[in-house]
mmCIF file of C-alpha atoms and ligand atoms in Angstrom:
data_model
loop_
_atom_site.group_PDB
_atom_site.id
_atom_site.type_symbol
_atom_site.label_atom_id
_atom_site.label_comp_id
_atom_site.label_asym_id
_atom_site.label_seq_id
_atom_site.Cartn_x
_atom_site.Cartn_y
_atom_site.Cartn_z
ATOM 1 C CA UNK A 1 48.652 -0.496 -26.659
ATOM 2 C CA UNK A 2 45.051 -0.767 -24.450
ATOM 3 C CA UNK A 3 46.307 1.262 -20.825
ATOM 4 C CA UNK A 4 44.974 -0.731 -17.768
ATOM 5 C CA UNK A 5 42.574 1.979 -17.073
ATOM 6 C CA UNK A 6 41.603 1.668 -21.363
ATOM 7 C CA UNK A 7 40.632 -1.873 -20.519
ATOM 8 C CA UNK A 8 38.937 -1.485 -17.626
ATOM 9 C CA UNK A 9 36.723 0.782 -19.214
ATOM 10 C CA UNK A 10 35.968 -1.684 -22.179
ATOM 11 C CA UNK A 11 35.371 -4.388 -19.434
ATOM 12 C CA UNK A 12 32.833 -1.965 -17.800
ATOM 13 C CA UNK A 13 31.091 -1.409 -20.746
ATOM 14 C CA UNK A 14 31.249 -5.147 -22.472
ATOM 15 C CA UNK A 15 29.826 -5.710 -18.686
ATOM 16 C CA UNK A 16 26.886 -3.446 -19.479
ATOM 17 C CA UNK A 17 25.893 -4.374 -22.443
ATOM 18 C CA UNK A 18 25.851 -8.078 -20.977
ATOM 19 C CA UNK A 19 24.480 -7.185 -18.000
ATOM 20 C CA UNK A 20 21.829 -4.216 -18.229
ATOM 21 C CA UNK A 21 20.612 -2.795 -14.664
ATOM 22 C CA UNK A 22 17.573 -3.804 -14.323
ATOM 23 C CA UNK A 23 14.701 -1.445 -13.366
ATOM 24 C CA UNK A 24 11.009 -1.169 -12.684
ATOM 25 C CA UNK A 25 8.030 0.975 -13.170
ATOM 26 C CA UNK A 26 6.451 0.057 -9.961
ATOM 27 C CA UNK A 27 6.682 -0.177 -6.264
ATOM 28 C CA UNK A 28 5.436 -2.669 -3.875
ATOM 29 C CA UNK A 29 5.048 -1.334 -0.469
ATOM 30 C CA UNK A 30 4.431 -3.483 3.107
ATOM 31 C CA UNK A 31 2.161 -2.567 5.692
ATOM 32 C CA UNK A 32 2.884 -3.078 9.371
ATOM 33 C CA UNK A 33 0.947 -2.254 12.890
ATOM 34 C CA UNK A 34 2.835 -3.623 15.681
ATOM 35 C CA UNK A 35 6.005 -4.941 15.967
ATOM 36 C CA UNK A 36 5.888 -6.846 19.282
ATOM 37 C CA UNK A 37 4.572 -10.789 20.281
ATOM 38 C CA UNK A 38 2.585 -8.804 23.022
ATOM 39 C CA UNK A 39 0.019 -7.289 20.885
ATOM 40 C CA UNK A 40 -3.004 -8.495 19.039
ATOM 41 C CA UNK A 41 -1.985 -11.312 16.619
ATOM 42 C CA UNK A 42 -4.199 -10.220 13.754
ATOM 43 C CA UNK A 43 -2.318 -6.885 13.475
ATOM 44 C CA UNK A 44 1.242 -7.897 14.728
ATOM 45 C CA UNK A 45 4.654 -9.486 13.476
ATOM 46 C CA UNK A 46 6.995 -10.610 16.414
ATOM 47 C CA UNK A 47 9.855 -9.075 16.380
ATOM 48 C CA UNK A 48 11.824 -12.370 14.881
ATOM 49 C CA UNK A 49 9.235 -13.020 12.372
ATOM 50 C CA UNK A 50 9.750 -9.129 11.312
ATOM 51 C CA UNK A 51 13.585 -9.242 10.968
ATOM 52 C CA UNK A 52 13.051 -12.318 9.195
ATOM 53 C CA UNK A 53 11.197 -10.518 7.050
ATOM 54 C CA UNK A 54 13.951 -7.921 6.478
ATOM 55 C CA UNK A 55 16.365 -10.446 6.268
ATOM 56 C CA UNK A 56 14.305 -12.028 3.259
ATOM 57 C CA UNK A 57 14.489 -8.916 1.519
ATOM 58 C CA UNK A 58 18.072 -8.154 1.738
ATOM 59 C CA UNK A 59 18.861 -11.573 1.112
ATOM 60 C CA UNK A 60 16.728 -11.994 -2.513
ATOM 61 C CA UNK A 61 17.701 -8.978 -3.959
ATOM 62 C CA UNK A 62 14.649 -6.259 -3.008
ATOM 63 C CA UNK A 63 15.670 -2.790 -2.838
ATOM 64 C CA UNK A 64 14.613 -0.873 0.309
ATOM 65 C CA UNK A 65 13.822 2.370 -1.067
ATOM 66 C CA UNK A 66 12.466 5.741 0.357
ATOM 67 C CA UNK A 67 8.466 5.939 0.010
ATOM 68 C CA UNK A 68 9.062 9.537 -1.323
ATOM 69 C CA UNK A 69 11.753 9.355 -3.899
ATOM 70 C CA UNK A 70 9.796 6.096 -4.965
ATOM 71 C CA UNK A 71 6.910 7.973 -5.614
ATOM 72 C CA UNK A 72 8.127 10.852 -6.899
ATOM 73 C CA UNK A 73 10.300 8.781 -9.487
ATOM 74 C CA UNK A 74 6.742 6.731 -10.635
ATOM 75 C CA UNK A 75 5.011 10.190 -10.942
ATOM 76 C CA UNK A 76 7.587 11.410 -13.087
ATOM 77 C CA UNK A 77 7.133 8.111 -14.987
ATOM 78 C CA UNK A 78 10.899 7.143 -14.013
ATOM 79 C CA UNK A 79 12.531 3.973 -13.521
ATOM 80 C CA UNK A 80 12.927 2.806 -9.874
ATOM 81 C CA UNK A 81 15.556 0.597 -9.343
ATOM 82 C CA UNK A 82 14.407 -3.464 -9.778
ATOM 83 C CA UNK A 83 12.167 -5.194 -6.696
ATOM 84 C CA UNK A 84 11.779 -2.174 -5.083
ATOM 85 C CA UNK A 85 9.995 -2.259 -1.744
ATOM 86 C CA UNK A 86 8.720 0.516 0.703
ATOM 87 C CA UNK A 87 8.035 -0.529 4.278
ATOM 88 C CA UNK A 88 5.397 1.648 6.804
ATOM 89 C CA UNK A 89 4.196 1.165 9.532
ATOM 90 C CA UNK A 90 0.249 2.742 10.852
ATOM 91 C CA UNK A 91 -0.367 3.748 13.954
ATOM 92 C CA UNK A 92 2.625 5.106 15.194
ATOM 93 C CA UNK A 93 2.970 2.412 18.182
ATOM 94 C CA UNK A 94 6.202 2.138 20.727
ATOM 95 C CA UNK A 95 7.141 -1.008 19.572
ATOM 96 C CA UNK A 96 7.739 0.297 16.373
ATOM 97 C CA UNK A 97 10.509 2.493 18.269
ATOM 98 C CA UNK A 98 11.666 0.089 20.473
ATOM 99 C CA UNK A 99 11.272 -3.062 18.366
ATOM 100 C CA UNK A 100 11.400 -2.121 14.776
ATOM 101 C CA UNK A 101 13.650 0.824 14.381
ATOM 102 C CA UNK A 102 16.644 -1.072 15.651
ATOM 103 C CA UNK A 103 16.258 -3.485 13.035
ATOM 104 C CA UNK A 104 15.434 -1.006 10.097
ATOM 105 C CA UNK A 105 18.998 0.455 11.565
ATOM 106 C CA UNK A 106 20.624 -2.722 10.815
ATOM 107 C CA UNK A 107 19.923 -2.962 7.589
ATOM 108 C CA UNK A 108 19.964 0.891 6.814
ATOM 109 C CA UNK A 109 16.530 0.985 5.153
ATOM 110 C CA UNK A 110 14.309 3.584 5.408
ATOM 111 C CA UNK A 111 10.639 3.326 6.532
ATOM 112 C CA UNK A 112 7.359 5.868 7.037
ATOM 113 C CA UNK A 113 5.459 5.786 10.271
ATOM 114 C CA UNK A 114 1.575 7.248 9.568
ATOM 115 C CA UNK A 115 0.660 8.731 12.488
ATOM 116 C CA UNK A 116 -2.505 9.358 14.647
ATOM 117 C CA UNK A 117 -1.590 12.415 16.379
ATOM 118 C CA UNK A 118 -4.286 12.538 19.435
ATOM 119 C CA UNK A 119 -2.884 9.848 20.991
ATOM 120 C CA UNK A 120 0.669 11.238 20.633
ATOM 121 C CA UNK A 121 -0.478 14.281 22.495
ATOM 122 C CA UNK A 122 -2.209 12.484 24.928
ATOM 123 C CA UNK A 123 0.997 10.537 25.720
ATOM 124 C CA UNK A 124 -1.249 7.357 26.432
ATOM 125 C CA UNK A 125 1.569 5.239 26.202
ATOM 126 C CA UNK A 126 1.048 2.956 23.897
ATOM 127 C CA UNK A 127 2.016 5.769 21.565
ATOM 128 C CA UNK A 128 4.864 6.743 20.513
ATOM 129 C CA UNK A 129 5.919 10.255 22.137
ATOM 130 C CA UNK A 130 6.673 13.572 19.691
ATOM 131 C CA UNK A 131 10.207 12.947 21.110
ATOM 132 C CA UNK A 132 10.911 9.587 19.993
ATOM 133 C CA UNK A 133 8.597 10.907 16.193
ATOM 134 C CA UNK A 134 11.045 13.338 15.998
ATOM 135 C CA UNK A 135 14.412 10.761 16.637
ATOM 136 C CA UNK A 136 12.972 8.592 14.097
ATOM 137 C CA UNK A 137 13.017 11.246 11.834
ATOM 138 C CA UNK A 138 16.125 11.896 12.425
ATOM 139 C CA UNK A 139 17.422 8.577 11.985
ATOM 140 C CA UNK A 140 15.949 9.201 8.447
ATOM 141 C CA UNK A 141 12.444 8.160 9.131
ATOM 142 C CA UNK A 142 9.048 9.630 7.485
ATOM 143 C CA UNK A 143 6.326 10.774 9.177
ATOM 144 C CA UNK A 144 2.689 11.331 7.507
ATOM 145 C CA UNK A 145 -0.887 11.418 8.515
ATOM 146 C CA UNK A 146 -3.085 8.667 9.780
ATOM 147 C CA UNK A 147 -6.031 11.329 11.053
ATOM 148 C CA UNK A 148 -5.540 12.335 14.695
ATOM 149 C CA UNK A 149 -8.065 9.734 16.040
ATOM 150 C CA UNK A 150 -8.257 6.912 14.012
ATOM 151 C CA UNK A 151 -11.911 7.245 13.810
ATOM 152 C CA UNK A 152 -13.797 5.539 10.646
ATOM 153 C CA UNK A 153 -13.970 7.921 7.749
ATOM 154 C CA UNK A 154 -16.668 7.229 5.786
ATOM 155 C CA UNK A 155 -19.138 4.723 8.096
ATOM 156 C CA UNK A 156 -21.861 8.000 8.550
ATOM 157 C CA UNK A 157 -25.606 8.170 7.475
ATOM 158 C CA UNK A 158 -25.089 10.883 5.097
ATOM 159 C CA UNK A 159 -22.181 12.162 2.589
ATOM 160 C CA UNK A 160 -23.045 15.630 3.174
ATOM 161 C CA UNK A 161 -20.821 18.817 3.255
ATOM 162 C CA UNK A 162 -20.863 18.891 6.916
ATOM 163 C CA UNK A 163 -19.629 15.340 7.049
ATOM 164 C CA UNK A 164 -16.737 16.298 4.689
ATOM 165 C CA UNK A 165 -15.993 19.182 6.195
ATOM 166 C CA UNK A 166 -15.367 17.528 9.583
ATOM 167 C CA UNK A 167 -13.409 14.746 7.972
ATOM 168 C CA UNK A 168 -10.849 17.086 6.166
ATOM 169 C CA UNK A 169 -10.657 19.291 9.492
ATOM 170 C CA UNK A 170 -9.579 15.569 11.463
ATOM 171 C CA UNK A 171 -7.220 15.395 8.533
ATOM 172 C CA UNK A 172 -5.729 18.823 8.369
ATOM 173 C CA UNK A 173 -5.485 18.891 12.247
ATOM 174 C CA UNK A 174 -3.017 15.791 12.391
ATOM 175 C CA UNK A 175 -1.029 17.128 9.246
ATOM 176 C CA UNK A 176 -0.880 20.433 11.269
ATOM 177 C CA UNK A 177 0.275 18.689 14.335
ATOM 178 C CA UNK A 178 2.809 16.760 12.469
ATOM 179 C CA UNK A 179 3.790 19.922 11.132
ATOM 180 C CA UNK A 180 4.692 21.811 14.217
ATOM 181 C CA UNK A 181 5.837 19.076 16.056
ATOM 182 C CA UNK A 182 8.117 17.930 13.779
ATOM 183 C CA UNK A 183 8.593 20.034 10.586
ATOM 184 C CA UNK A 184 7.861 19.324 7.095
ATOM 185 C CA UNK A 185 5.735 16.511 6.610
ATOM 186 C CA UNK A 186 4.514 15.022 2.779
ATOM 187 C CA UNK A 187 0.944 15.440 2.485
ATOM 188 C CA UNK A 188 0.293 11.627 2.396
ATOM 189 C CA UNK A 189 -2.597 10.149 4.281
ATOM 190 C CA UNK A 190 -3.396 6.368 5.061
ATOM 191 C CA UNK A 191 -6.993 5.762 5.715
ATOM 192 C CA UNK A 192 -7.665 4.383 9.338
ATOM 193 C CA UNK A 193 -8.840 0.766 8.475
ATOM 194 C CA UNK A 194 -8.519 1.748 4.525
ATOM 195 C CA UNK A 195 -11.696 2.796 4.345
ATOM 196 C CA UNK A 196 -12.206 5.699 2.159
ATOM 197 C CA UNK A 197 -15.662 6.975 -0.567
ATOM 198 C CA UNK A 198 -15.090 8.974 -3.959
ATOM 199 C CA UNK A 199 -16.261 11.828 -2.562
ATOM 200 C CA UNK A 200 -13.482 11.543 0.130
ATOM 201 C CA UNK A 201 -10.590 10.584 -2.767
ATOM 202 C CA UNK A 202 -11.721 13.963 -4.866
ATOM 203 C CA UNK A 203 -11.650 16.319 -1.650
ATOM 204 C CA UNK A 204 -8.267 14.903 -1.062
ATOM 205 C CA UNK A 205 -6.576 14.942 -4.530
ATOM 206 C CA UNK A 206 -8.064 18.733 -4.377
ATOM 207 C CA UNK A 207 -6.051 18.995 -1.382
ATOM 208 C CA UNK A 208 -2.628 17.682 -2.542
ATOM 209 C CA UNK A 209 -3.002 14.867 -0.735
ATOM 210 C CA UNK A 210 -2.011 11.100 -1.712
ATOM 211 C CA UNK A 211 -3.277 9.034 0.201
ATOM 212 C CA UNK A 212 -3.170 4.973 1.114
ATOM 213 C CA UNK A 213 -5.341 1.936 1.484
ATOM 214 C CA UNK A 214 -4.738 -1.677 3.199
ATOM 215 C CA UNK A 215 -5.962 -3.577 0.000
ATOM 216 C CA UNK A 216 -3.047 -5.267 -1.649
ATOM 217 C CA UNK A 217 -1.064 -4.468 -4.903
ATOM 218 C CA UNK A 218 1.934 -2.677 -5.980
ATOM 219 C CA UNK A 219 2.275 1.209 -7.062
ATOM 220 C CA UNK A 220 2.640 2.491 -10.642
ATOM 221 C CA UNK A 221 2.052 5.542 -12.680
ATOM 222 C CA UNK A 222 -1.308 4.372 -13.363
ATOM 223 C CA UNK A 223 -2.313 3.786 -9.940
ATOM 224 C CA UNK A 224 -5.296 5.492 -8.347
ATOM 225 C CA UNK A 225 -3.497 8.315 -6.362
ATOM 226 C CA UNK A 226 -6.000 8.340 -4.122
ATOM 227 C CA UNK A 227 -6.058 5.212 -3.139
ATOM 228 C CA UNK A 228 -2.730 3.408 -3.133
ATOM 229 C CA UNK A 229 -2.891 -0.052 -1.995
ATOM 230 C CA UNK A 230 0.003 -1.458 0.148
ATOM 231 C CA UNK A 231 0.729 -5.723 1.163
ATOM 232 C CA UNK A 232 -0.779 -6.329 4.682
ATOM 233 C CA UNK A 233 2.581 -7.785 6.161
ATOM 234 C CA UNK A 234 0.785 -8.730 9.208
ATOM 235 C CA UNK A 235 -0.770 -11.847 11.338
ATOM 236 C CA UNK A 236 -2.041 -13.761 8.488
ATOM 237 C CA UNK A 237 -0.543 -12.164 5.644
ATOM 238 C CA UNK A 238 3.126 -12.778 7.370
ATOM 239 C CA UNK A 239 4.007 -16.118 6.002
ATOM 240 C CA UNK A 240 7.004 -15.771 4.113
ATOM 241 C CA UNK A 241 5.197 -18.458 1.825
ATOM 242 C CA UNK A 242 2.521 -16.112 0.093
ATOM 243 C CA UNK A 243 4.394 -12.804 1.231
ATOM 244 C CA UNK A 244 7.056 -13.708 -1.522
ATOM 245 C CA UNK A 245 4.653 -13.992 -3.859
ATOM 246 C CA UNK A 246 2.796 -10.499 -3.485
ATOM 247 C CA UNK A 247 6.842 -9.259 -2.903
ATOM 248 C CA UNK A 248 7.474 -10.599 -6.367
ATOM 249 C CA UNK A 249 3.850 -9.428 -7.820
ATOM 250 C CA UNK A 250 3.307 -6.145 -10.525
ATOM 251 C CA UNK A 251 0.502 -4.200 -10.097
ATOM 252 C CA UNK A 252 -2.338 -5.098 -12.740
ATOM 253 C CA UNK A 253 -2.513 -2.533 -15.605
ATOM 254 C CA UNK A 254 -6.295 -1.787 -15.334
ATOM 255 C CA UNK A 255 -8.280 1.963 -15.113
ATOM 256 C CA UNK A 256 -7.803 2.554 -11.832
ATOM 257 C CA UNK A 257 -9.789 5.302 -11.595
ATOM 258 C CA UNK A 258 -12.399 3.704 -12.889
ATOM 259 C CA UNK A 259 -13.104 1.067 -10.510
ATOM 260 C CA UNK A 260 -16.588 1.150 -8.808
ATOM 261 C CA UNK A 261 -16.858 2.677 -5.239
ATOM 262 C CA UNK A 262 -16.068 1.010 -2.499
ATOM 263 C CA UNK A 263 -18.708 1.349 -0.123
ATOM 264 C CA UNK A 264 -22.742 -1.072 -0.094
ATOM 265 C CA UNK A 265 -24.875 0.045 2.000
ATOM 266 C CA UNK A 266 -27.059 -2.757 4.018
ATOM 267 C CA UNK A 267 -30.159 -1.796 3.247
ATOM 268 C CA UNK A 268 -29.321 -1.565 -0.824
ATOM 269 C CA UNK A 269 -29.345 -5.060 -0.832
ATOM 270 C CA UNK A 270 -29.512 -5.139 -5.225
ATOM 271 C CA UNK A 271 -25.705 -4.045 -4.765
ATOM 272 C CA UNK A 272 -24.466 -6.693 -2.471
ATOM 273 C CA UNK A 273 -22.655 -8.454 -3.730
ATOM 274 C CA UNK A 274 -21.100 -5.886 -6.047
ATOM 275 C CA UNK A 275 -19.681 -6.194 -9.366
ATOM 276 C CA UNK A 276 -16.042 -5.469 -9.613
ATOM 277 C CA UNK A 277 -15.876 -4.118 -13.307
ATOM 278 C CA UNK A 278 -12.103 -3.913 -14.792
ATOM 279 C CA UNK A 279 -10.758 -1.790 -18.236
ATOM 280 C CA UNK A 280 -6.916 -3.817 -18.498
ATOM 281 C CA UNK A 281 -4.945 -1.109 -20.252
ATOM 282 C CA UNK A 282 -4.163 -3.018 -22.880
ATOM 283 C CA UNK A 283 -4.883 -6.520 -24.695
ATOM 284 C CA UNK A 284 -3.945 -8.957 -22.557
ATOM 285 C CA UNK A 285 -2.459 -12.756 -24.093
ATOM 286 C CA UNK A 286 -5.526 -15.356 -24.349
ATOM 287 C CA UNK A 287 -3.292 -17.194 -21.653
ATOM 288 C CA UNK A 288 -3.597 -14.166 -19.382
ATOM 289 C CA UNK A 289 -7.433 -13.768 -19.740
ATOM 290 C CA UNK A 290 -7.744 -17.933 -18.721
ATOM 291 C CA UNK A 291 -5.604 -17.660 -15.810
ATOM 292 C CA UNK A 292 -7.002 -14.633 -14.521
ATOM 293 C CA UNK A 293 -8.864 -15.772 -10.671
ATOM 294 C CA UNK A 294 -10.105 -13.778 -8.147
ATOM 295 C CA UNK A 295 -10.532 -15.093 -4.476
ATOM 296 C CA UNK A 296 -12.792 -13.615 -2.925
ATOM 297 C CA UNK A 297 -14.859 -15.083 0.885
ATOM 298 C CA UNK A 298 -12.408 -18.057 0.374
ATOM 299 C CA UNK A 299 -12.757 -19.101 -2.736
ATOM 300 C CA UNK A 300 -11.225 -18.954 -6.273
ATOM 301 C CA UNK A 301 -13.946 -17.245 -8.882
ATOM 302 C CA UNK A 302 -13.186 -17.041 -12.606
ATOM 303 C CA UNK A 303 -13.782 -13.504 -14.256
ATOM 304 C CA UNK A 304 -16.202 -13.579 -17.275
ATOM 305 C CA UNK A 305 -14.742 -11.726 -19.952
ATOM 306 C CA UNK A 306 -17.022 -8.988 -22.100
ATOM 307 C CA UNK A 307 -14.125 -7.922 -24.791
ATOM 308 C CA UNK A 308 -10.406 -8.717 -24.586
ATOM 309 C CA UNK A 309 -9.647 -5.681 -22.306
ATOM 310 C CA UNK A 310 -13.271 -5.476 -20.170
ATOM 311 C CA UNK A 311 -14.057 -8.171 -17.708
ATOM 312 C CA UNK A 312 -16.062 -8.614 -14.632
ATOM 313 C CA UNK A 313 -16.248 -10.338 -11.458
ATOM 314 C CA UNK A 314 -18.478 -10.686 -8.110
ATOM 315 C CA UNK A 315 -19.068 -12.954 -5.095
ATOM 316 C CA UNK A 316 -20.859 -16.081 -5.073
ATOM 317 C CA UNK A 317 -23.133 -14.843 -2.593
ATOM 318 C CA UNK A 318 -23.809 -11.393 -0.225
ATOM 319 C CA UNK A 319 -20.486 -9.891 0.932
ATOM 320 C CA UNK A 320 -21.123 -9.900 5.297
ATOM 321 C CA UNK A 321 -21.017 -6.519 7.036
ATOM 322 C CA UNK A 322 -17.710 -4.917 7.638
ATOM 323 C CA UNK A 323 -14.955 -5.003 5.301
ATOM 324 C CA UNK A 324 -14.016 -7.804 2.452
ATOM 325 C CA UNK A 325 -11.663 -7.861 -0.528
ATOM 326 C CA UNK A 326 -11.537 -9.421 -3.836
ATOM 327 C CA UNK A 327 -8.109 -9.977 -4.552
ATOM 328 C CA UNK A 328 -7.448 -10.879 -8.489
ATOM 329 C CA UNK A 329 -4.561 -12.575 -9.870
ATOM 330 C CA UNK A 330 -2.935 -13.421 -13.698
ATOM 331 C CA UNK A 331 0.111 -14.724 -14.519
ATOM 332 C CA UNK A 332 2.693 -12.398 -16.392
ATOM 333 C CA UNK A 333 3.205 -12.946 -19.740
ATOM 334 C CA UNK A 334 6.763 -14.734 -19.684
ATOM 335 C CA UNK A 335 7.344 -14.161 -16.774
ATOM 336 C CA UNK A 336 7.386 -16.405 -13.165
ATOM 337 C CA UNK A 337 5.192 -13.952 -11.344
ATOM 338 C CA UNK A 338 2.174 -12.531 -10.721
ATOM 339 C CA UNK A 339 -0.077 -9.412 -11.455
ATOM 340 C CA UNK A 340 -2.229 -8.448 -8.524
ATOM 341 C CA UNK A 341 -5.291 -6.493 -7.948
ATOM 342 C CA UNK A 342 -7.184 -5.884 -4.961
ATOM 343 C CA UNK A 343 -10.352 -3.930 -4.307
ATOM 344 C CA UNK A 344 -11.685 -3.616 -0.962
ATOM 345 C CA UNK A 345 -15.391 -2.766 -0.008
ATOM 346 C CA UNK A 346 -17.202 -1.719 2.855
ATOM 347 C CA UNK A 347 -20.325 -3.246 3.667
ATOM 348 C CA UNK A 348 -22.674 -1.413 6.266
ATOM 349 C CA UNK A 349 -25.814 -0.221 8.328
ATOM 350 C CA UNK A 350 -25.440 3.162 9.218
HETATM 351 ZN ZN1 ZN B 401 -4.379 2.456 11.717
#
């Protein structure tokens, strides 16, 4: 005779063998500024467009997850649970305390705050104080480094060892300030403006550090440590419309690490526009390769291919000073979404 509790234990595991739990390899993580309709558009959500946001993602499944456990889980080539998401915010502003945080409390999802610690010690105001850093951490919050001024990394004349010396003293001074201020803090930096060189990625991964861009994708083992790219969630990018899309996008299996550097000088006008050159990890379906675009200044370019895993893409014409992206798209192989690359390069005159 099958006991009650017998059958319930058939019925859990008939249910998953029919069912399996679904898991991923990767991450995609949202980057916010401000949360406040009183702050400059191109770098804000209001806070109803925001908790729609949050609302979308509790309502279609996506799994709020802590950044940490997220990325320690990819490192250790883990499965995450499926449609994970990680949401942070830069710049450490007091809407994010008074605007945000009640609405992350809602929901009970947690969230990292990247922090630029001069202005915190200054108590300009705009800031958020070390008191109301170290309630959010409380409330189960992360804190990690966003340099203590904000200043741009890697727009100087001259990659020399005095110019890396003072950029990894900004760094270590905010880490050291998060530190004492408010106790142990992941050694996770997110470039002001995402700007960031080689040189600058080596002297961090020699450091321990990860660290994060603003060019879009999701996070996976074979990401470039050194430069993980988040969503923009922001002004433009906060259309529910396209967000879902990137929410629902894999990161592209491509070297990483071998991706050209980021940075054209002005005056070496032979490299502008540069060449985005791509290894995919493996052999890609013929209907992959024809649907791969990238849009980049506006407009849709098609990649020419050199072998089935090598292909190559750049603008139609100069990229202008400042920053610009070429975001890349293909379709997943049997599946209704997207992979999703994005490199982003600085273009200037020192
Ligand atoms: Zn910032």
């Amino acid at each position: 005779m099958l006991s009650l509790r017998h059958a319930l234990r058939l019925f859990a595991i008939l249910y998953a063998i029919a069912f399996p739990v679904q898991a991923a390899q990767h991450i995609n993580v949202l980057l916010y500024h401000h949360v406040s309709a009183n702050t400059p558009p191109a770098t804000s959500v209001s806070p109803d467009t925001f908790a729609g946001h949050m609302q979308y993602l509790h309502e279609h499944g996506y799994q709020v997850i802590d950044l940490g456990q997220a990325l320690s889980l990819i490192q250790a080539k883990q499965e995450l649970p499926a449609n994970s998401v990680a949401i942070t915010f830069d710049d450490a502003w007091r809407n994010i305390y008074t605007n945000a945080l009640p609405i992350m409390e809602e929901y009970n999802y947690p969230f990292t705050v990247f922090v630029n610690t001069d202005p915190v010690d200054q108590n300009n105001g705009m800031a958020m104080t070390w008191d109301m850093l170290r309630d959010i951490k409380q409330r189960g919050g992360t804190l990690a480094n966003h340099t203590r001024d904000h200043d741009y990394l890697v727009r100087k004349a001259d990659y020399n060892q005095q110019w890396l010396a003072d950029t990894l003293a900004n760094i270590d001074f905010a880490q050291q300030r998060l530190q004492t201020e408010t106790g142990s803090t992941p050694r996770w930096l997110a470039y002001p403006y995402g700007e960031y060189n080689q040189a600058l990625k080596q002297a961090l991964k020699a450091r321990g550090y990860l660290a994060f861009g603003q060019h879009s994708g999701g996070i996976a083992a074979f990401s470039d440590w050194q430069a993980l790219p988040r969503f923009p969630a922001a002004g433009p990018y906060s259309n529910l419309k396209t967000l879902r899309l990137k929410l629902a996008s894999q990161p592209m299996p491509v070297d990483y690490q071998a991706l050209p550097d980021t940075v054209i000088r002005l005056d070496q006008a032979a490299n502008n526009p540069p060449t985005l050159s791509v290894k995919m990890l493996q052999q890609e379906k013929k209907g992959v390769r024809d649907q791969l675009r990238c849009f980049i200044l506006g407009t849709a370019q098609t990649p020419t291919w050199q072998s089935q895993q090598h292909w190559q893409v750049s603008a139609a014409q100069a990229l202008p000073s400042g920053r610009s992206r070429y975001n890349c798209t293909a379709p997943v192989w049997g599946q209704n979404n997207y992979y999703w690359l994005s490199q982003q390069w600085l273009v200037y005159k020192h």
